[in-house]
Amino acid sequence: MFNEVKSAMQKPTRKYTYREVDESEVISALEDLFVIRPQTLRNICKHFVDELTLGLKEDGHTLKMIPSYVANRPTGKETGSYLALDLGGTNFRVCEVYLEGDSKVRLTQKKFSIPDYAKCGQSDVLFDFLAESVLAFITENNIPTESDIPLGFTFSFPVKQTAIDKGYLINWTKGFDCKDTINKDVVELLNEALARKNVKVHVSALVNDTVGTLMSHAYNDPGTMVGVILGTGTNAAYVEKVSAIPKWEGGPVESGEMIINCEWGAFDNERVVLPFNKYDQMMDEGSNNKGEQTFEKMISGLYLGEIVRQVIVELIQRRVLFGGISSPEIETPYKFETAYMSRIERDHTSDLIDTKMVLQELLNIPYPAPRDRRIVRRICELVGTRAARLAAVGVAAVVTKMNRVDSGCTVAIDGSVYEHYPHFANRMKDALHELLGMFEENVSLQLGKDGSSVGAGVIAALA
């Protein structure tokens, strides 16, 4: 009787049954799909430069190349206190930016989480939520409101900007989908919401996060000519000569320069040169913007974990991983987070204990064998490395378009993927060396932390 009870209490064990596929054979097949050779990098870069040029010529091309109406870079001597609202992804920030001069900045900020109902509901729901958050920040920090406070609004989605404080939404990205906002002026929507909530704040500048990152870093380093975001989404902005923007209709610009918002996440939506494989296609099919933002889907934090999940699920279905045993978690779209990839790539233990914990505790895979852990880790490496190399192609293309390969420049990069993903910066540098040779040393990649927020304050000051 005791033995029967003991037997019933024992946790049942599952015997894994693998198809006879060698581990190296599995990895080799995946490498064929994900590894980008130097010549392919160069081909993509050449096409990228051509697309940048086309977008500057006229509207209607894949790269929107939007003039930002920011025509002056900071000197580092600007002073004053400004508010900034930074809406760029899952979270957003409200900040007080205090410019002290001498390239010094003080920043007070608070992060807010956007609820799903606000991300995909009516526009007034989203903008009222933003206004309420601004009010909460002002109240909490005892910011005086005797007169309207100028606010720089960092809005990291494609807009048709027609003035420094006016821009019409073209389309949502990064999981947002407030359909009634399309073709509306987002500055007006925020100002109306602030008025509804009796908040004495007025939007004085509309800023893309990449433009903000560039301007923030330029406040400290005047050699900064490019701003890049590598986080939930991705984009770039750079300093262009007005004479090289045939579609510019805004009249003479005293500085002769204009910061251009590339909206490079849409690069190669036509799928001409990017190595968009079957797993990318599976991820794209399940996304809420199928066929769009092709470049972004291959390099940004919102999608990298999902690509890894698609690979794992297919290998499970073929019974070459985990003996064909799945779990509800691994079958759920976007459940494999990009943060898990970072944790797995940091796992340098001989038997990949941390990888085992991610798979068992977070994804409920009952017993991932050492072979399985090695395969999963290699999948993460392949997807992460490809992302970094493609990001480097974008940087190389922009620097080439600016004719700054010889003279060089600083590239300010903000975003969680660049800052926190293991080896991402070094992998970008390696790819830049393959693309630019010895001139790679002329391109300085610098972390521009909190750049989009500070940059909004800097632009509000210049405005």
XYZ file of C-alpha atoms in Angstrom:
463
model
C 0.000 0.000 0.000
C 2.845 2.372 0.953
C 4.625 1.628 -2.301
C 1.431 2.352 -4.267
C 1.045 5.750 -2.550
C 4.737 6.520 -3.026
C 4.461 5.614 -6.706
C 1.404 7.846 -7.165
C 3.182 10.762 -5.512
C 6.213 10.519 -7.759
C 6.367 13.109 -10.562
C 5.938 11.329 -13.889
C 8.966 11.489 -16.150
C 8.725 12.146 -19.845
C 11.059 10.348 -22.169
C 12.254 12.554 -24.995
C 12.222 11.003 -28.451
C 14.429 12.831 -30.932
C 14.503 12.466 -34.630
C 17.972 11.327 -35.593
C 19.279 14.793 -36.475
C 22.797 15.661 -35.407
C 23.166 18.852 -33.310
C 25.758 20.294 -35.699
C 23.441 19.603 -38.634
C 20.614 21.573 -36.959
C 22.917 24.504 -36.182
C 24.490 24.479 -39.643
C 21.061 24.716 -41.304
C 20.152 27.683 -39.083
C 23.476 29.397 -39.813
C 22.714 29.164 -43.528
C 19.531 31.164 -42.879
C 20.809 33.766 -40.417
C 24.497 34.457 -41.093
C 25.065 37.506 -43.336
C 28.314 37.359 -45.319
C 30.397 40.514 -45.980
C 29.433 40.770 -49.660
C 25.743 40.611 -48.752
C 26.319 43.378 -46.195
C 27.893 45.533 -48.917
C 25.014 44.867 -51.339
C 22.455 45.855 -48.695
C 24.438 49.007 -47.868
C 24.554 50.124 -51.514
C 20.787 49.661 -51.879
C 20.265 51.511 -48.581
C 22.185 54.567 -49.839
C 20.119 54.549 -53.049
C 16.884 54.443 -51.021
C 18.010 57.324 -48.776
C 18.659 59.420 -51.887
C 15.288 58.531 -53.432
C 13.421 59.500 -50.261
C 15.077 62.934 -50.250
C 14.078 63.496 -53.877
C 10.307 63.106 -53.473
C 7.626 61.648 -51.217
C 6.092 58.258 -51.909
C 9.198 56.100 -51.556
C 9.853 53.409 -48.941
C 12.107 55.625 -46.815
C 10.076 58.699 -45.923
C 13.124 60.935 -45.199
C 11.086 63.512 -43.276
C 12.535 67.027 -42.734
C 12.404 67.649 -38.975
C 12.313 71.475 -39.189
C 15.278 71.411 -36.809
C 17.884 73.426 -38.693
C 20.255 74.472 -35.910
C 22.398 72.321 -33.682
C 23.066 73.366 -30.077
C 26.235 75.114 -28.938
C 26.175 73.699 -25.410
C 25.587 77.191 -24.021
C 21.770 77.104 -24.020
C 20.174 77.464 -20.563
C 16.733 77.168 -18.978
C 14.164 74.684 -17.666
C 11.891 72.777 -20.072
C 9.458 69.888 -19.939
C 9.715 66.893 -22.225
C 7.249 64.100 -22.920
C 8.879 61.088 -24.555
C 6.430 58.679 -26.210
C 8.360 55.964 -27.995
C 7.214 52.476 -27.093
C 5.858 50.380 -24.258
C 6.728 53.009 -21.665
C 6.864 56.769 -21.869
C 8.570 59.398 -19.763
C 7.768 62.874 -18.523
C 10.883 64.885 -17.728
C 12.074 68.257 -16.534
C 15.228 69.132 -18.480
C 17.394 71.836 -16.929
C 20.084 73.123 -19.288
C 22.887 74.646 -17.209
C 25.140 75.755 -20.089
C 28.727 74.472 -20.487
C 27.168 71.336 -22.027
C 25.754 70.348 -18.618
C 22.234 68.985 -18.112
C 20.153 68.065 -15.070
C 17.256 65.678 -15.630
C 14.306 64.790 -13.418
C 12.055 62.135 -14.901
C 9.309 59.634 -14.233
C 8.412 56.612 -16.297
C 4.785 55.656 -16.980
C 3.404 52.434 -18.454
C 0.838 52.738 -21.215
C -2.114 50.375 -20.717
C -3.158 48.265 -23.707
C -6.594 49.914 -23.865
C -4.904 53.274 -24.494
C -2.515 51.899 -27.135
C -5.281 50.538 -29.340
C -8.368 52.608 -28.463
C -9.625 56.039 -29.454
C -7.061 58.826 -29.758
C -8.586 60.931 -26.949
C -8.109 58.006 -24.537
C -4.370 57.862 -25.304
C -3.796 61.628 -25.262
C -5.877 62.139 -22.098
C -3.713 59.507 -20.426
C -0.591 61.414 -21.513
C -2.015 64.721 -20.231
C -2.936 63.173 -16.870
C 0.606 61.828 -16.561
C 2.092 65.281 -17.258
C -0.177 66.740 -14.551
C 0.879 64.030 -12.077
C 4.569 64.763 -12.782
C 4.160 68.541 -12.350
C 2.255 68.078 -9.097
C 4.707 65.539 -7.704
C 7.742 67.734 -8.473
C 6.157 71.047 -7.389
C 6.831 72.669 -10.740
C 5.369 76.223 -10.793
C 2.627 76.822 -13.370
C 1.965 80.582 -13.196
C 2.361 80.665 -16.978
C 2.295 77.971 -19.649
C 5.380 75.764 -19.511
C 6.997 74.956 -22.901
C 7.137 71.234 -23.618
C 9.139 69.298 -26.196
C 7.048 66.347 -27.392
C 9.157 63.380 -28.475
C 6.844 61.338 -30.688
C 8.605 58.315 -32.133
C 6.215 57.385 -34.916
C 6.106 58.413 -38.593
C 4.626 61.902 -38.991
C 4.371 64.362 -41.835
C 5.922 67.352 -40.118
C 5.000 70.763 -41.526
C 6.461 73.000 -38.797
C 8.508 72.681 -35.616
C 5.220 72.352 -33.675
C 2.970 70.625 -36.199
C 2.972 67.049 -37.482
C 0.382 64.677 -38.926
C 0.538 60.974 -38.052
C 1.260 58.781 -41.085
C 0.924 55.383 -39.405
C 1.405 53.683 -36.062
C 4.208 51.188 -35.327
C 5.475 49.232 -32.294
C 2.096 47.754 -31.369
C 0.088 51.018 -31.277
C -3.121 51.183 -33.314
C -5.354 54.189 -32.506
C -6.863 54.328 -35.988
C -8.687 57.654 -35.605
C -5.329 59.420 -35.102
C -4.091 58.824 -38.661
C -3.634 62.085 -40.632
C -4.269 64.199 -37.513
C -1.878 66.729 -35.957
C -0.505 65.004 -32.850
C 0.621 68.327 -31.319
C -2.935 69.649 -31.537
C -4.293 66.401 -30.035
C -1.922 66.689 -27.058
C -2.570 70.427 -26.563
C -6.339 69.756 -26.586
C -5.928 66.982 -23.999
C -3.761 69.227 -21.796
C -6.485 71.910 -22.004
C -9.204 69.358 -21.124
C -7.240 68.419 -18.010
C -6.477 72.068 -17.127
C -2.707 71.521 -17.364
C -0.792 74.785 -17.951
C 1.623 73.318 -20.463
C 1.944 74.058 -24.178
C 3.761 71.936 -26.773
C 6.405 74.136 -28.427
C 8.294 71.499 -30.414
C 7.495 68.124 -31.972
C 10.543 65.885 -31.931
C 11.296 62.424 -33.269
C 13.304 60.361 -30.771
C 16.222 59.960 -33.166
C 16.358 63.716 -33.752
C 16.241 64.194 -29.970
C 19.062 61.704 -29.450
C 21.199 63.529 -32.027
C 20.494 66.956 -30.502
C 21.047 65.804 -26.922
C 24.449 64.330 -27.734
C 25.369 67.360 -29.860
C 24.827 69.533 -26.746
C 27.896 67.722 -25.348
C 29.741 66.710 -28.543
C 29.465 69.040 -31.550
C 30.798 66.290 -33.815
C 27.528 64.378 -33.450
C 25.901 64.102 -36.882
C 23.722 60.970 -36.533
C 21.167 59.803 -33.952
C 19.993 56.186 -33.856
C 17.419 54.328 -31.772
C 17.932 50.604 -31.203
C 15.274 49.615 -28.683
C 11.655 48.442 -28.919
C 11.751 49.886 -32.431
C 14.507 51.394 -34.556
C 15.110 54.551 -36.573
C 17.813 57.064 -37.482
C 18.200 60.789 -38.088
C 21.148 62.696 -39.491
C 22.328 66.155 -40.570
C 21.794 66.747 -44.299
C 22.604 69.715 -46.525
C 19.397 71.494 -47.564
C 20.801 71.591 -51.106
C 20.676 67.766 -51.116
C 16.931 67.679 -50.309
C 15.142 68.290 -53.651
C 11.689 67.850 -52.079
C 12.242 70.606 -49.462
C 9.667 73.358 -49.964
C 10.117 75.276 -46.732
C 12.141 78.136 -48.158
C 15.707 79.262 -47.403
C 17.408 77.856 -44.291
C 20.050 80.114 -42.784
C 22.252 77.282 -41.498
C 22.068 75.411 -44.805
C 21.380 72.236 -42.796
C 18.321 70.196 -41.901
C 18.061 67.171 -39.641
C 16.310 64.394 -41.550
C 14.222 61.706 -39.856
C 14.832 58.651 -42.058
C 12.099 56.341 -40.701
C 14.462 53.550 -41.702
C 12.368 50.802 -40.072
C 10.532 50.526 -43.403
C 13.731 49.931 -45.406
C 13.293 47.220 -48.049
C 9.608 46.554 -47.424
C 9.769 45.305 -51.020
C 12.139 42.521 -49.788
C 14.701 43.149 -52.535
C 17.981 42.770 -50.611
C 17.299 41.890 -46.962
C 17.749 38.184 -46.095
C 14.149 37.818 -44.891
C 13.844 34.066 -44.175
C 10.967 31.710 -43.407
C 11.053 32.460 -39.675
C 10.893 36.207 -40.348
C 7.921 35.469 -42.590
C 6.151 33.511 -39.826
C 6.721 36.375 -37.382
C 5.514 38.906 -39.956
C 2.336 36.896 -40.639
C 1.363 37.137 -36.974
C 2.186 40.837 -36.571
C -0.377 43.654 -36.575
C 1.406 45.403 -39.485
C 2.079 42.563 -41.900
C 4.355 43.493 -44.785
C 5.515 46.722 -43.122
C 8.593 47.786 -41.126
C 10.689 44.956 -42.584
C 14.056 46.319 -41.411
C 12.691 47.073 -37.938
C 11.334 43.549 -37.604
C 14.809 42.116 -38.172
C 16.713 44.280 -35.683
C 14.484 45.707 -32.928
C 13.655 44.517 -29.445
C 9.935 44.070 -30.045
C 10.547 41.316 -32.586
C 13.870 39.534 -31.903
C 12.495 37.238 -29.184
C 9.524 36.379 -31.372
C 11.841 35.307 -34.221
C 13.695 33.022 -31.786
C 10.358 31.603 -30.599
C 9.306 30.840 -34.179
C 12.535 28.881 -34.735
C 12.112 26.944 -31.469
C 8.453 26.084 -32.188
C 9.275 24.746 -35.644
C 12.135 22.608 -34.291
C 9.776 21.239 -31.618
C 7.213 20.401 -34.301
C 9.925 18.526 -36.208
C 10.869 16.766 -32.948
C 14.498 17.841 -33.169
C 14.213 19.988 -30.000
C 12.926 18.990 -26.530
C 11.891 15.624 -27.977
C 8.896 17.285 -29.560
C 7.494 18.370 -26.177
C 6.112 21.917 -26.173
C 4.397 24.145 -23.601
C 1.580 26.720 -23.637
C 4.165 29.422 -22.942
C 6.425 28.641 -25.888
C 3.355 28.388 -28.151
C 2.186 31.896 -27.156
C 3.251 34.671 -29.560
C 5.771 37.148 -28.075
C 6.057 35.110 -24.860
C 9.766 34.533 -25.562
C 11.037 38.010 -24.725
C 14.150 39.613 -26.154
C 15.289 39.974 -22.522
C 15.443 36.144 -22.377
C 17.833 36.225 -25.342
C 20.106 38.626 -23.442
C 20.081 36.365 -20.399
C 20.832 33.277 -22.478
C 23.675 34.984 -24.371
C 25.221 35.998 -21.028
C 25.193 32.374 -19.875
C 28.816 31.212 -19.998
C 28.458 28.271 -17.595
C 29.755 24.979 -18.964
C 26.332 23.303 -18.840
C 24.274 26.479 -19.528
C 22.440 26.473 -16.181
C 20.870 29.907 -16.681
C 19.580 28.871 -20.111
C 18.022 25.829 -18.468
C 16.321 28.082 -15.882
C 14.871 30.352 -18.572
C 13.468 27.375 -20.462
C 12.170 25.535 -17.384
C 10.947 28.311 -15.114
C 9.831 30.975 -17.584
C 8.774 28.863 -20.547
C 7.746 25.661 -18.739
C 9.825 23.263 -20.843
C 10.014 20.245 -18.479
C 13.588 19.120 -19.016
C 15.739 20.889 -21.612
C 18.687 18.561 -22.189
C 22.218 20.021 -22.564
C 21.993 19.500 -26.342
C 18.755 21.507 -26.452
C 20.252 24.326 -24.377
C 23.197 24.598 -26.760
C 20.885 24.791 -29.760
C 18.677 27.454 -28.124
C 21.728 29.517 -27.175
C 23.041 29.327 -30.746
C 19.623 30.433 -32.090
C 19.790 33.507 -29.833
C 23.357 34.254 -30.983
C 22.385 33.992 -34.636
C 19.312 36.236 -34.359
C 21.115 38.771 -32.129
C 24.232 38.899 -34.315
C 22.207 39.342 -37.490
C 20.364 42.270 -35.863
C 23.616 44.021 -34.915
C 25.128 43.534 -38.367
C 22.039 44.916 -40.093
C 21.995 47.897 -37.716
C 25.613 48.556 -38.723
C 24.593 48.509 -42.395
C 22.104 51.303 -41.679
C 24.765 53.395 -39.920
C 27.275 52.817 -42.730
C 24.689 53.804 -45.349
C 23.814 57.072 -43.565
C 27.482 57.998 -43.023
C 28.193 57.199 -46.695
C 25.236 59.338 -47.814
C 26.605 62.256 -45.757
C 30.085 61.846 -47.316
C 31.509 61.522 -43.804
C 33.375 58.223 -44.235
C 36.725 60.043 -44.592
C 36.137 62.955 -42.208
C 34.191 60.881 -39.686
C 31.498 61.754 -37.146
C 29.934 60.702 -33.876
C 26.854 58.458 -33.987
C 24.735 58.754 -30.820
C 22.762 55.576 -30.131
C 19.998 55.212 -27.551
C 17.776 52.234 -26.789
C 17.655 49.114 -24.644
C 18.937 46.727 -27.324
C 22.130 48.718 -27.936
C 22.657 49.444 -24.248
C 21.831 46.079 -22.697
C 22.036 43.294 -25.303
C 25.352 41.435 -24.887
C 28.026 42.124 -27.548
C 25.634 44.212 -29.679
C 27.966 47.231 -29.919
C 31.036 45.120 -30.706
C 29.164 43.154 -33.354
C 28.135 46.446 -34.954
C 31.753 47.622 -34.950
C 32.907 44.371 -36.560
C 30.336 44.786 -39.341
C 31.298 48.458 -39.817
C 34.907 47.339 -40.297
C 33.780 44.878 -42.993
C 31.860 47.689 -44.709
C 34.225 50.649 -44.287
C 37.621 49.020 -43.806
C 40.149 51.218 -42.026
C 37.703 54.163 -42.146
C 35.577 52.369 -39.533
C 37.752 54.080 -36.901
C 36.394 57.448 -38.079
C 32.851 56.508 -37.060
C 32.486 56.750 -33.295
C 29.500 54.868 -31.861
C 28.489 56.441 -28.535
C 25.698 55.566 -26.117
C 23.277 58.506 -26.021
C 21.394 57.528 -22.884
C 18.117 59.403 -22.270
C 18.903 61.285 -25.465
C 15.377 61.499 -26.777
C 14.139 63.175 -23.573
C 17.009 65.630 -23.136
C 16.955 66.337 -26.864
C 13.320 67.382 -26.686
C 14.279 69.917 -24.019
C 17.214 71.168 -26.121
C 14.951 71.601 -29.170
C 12.305 73.353 -27.055
C 15.042 75.748 -25.948
C 16.118 76.416 -29.550
C 12.480 76.786 -30.627
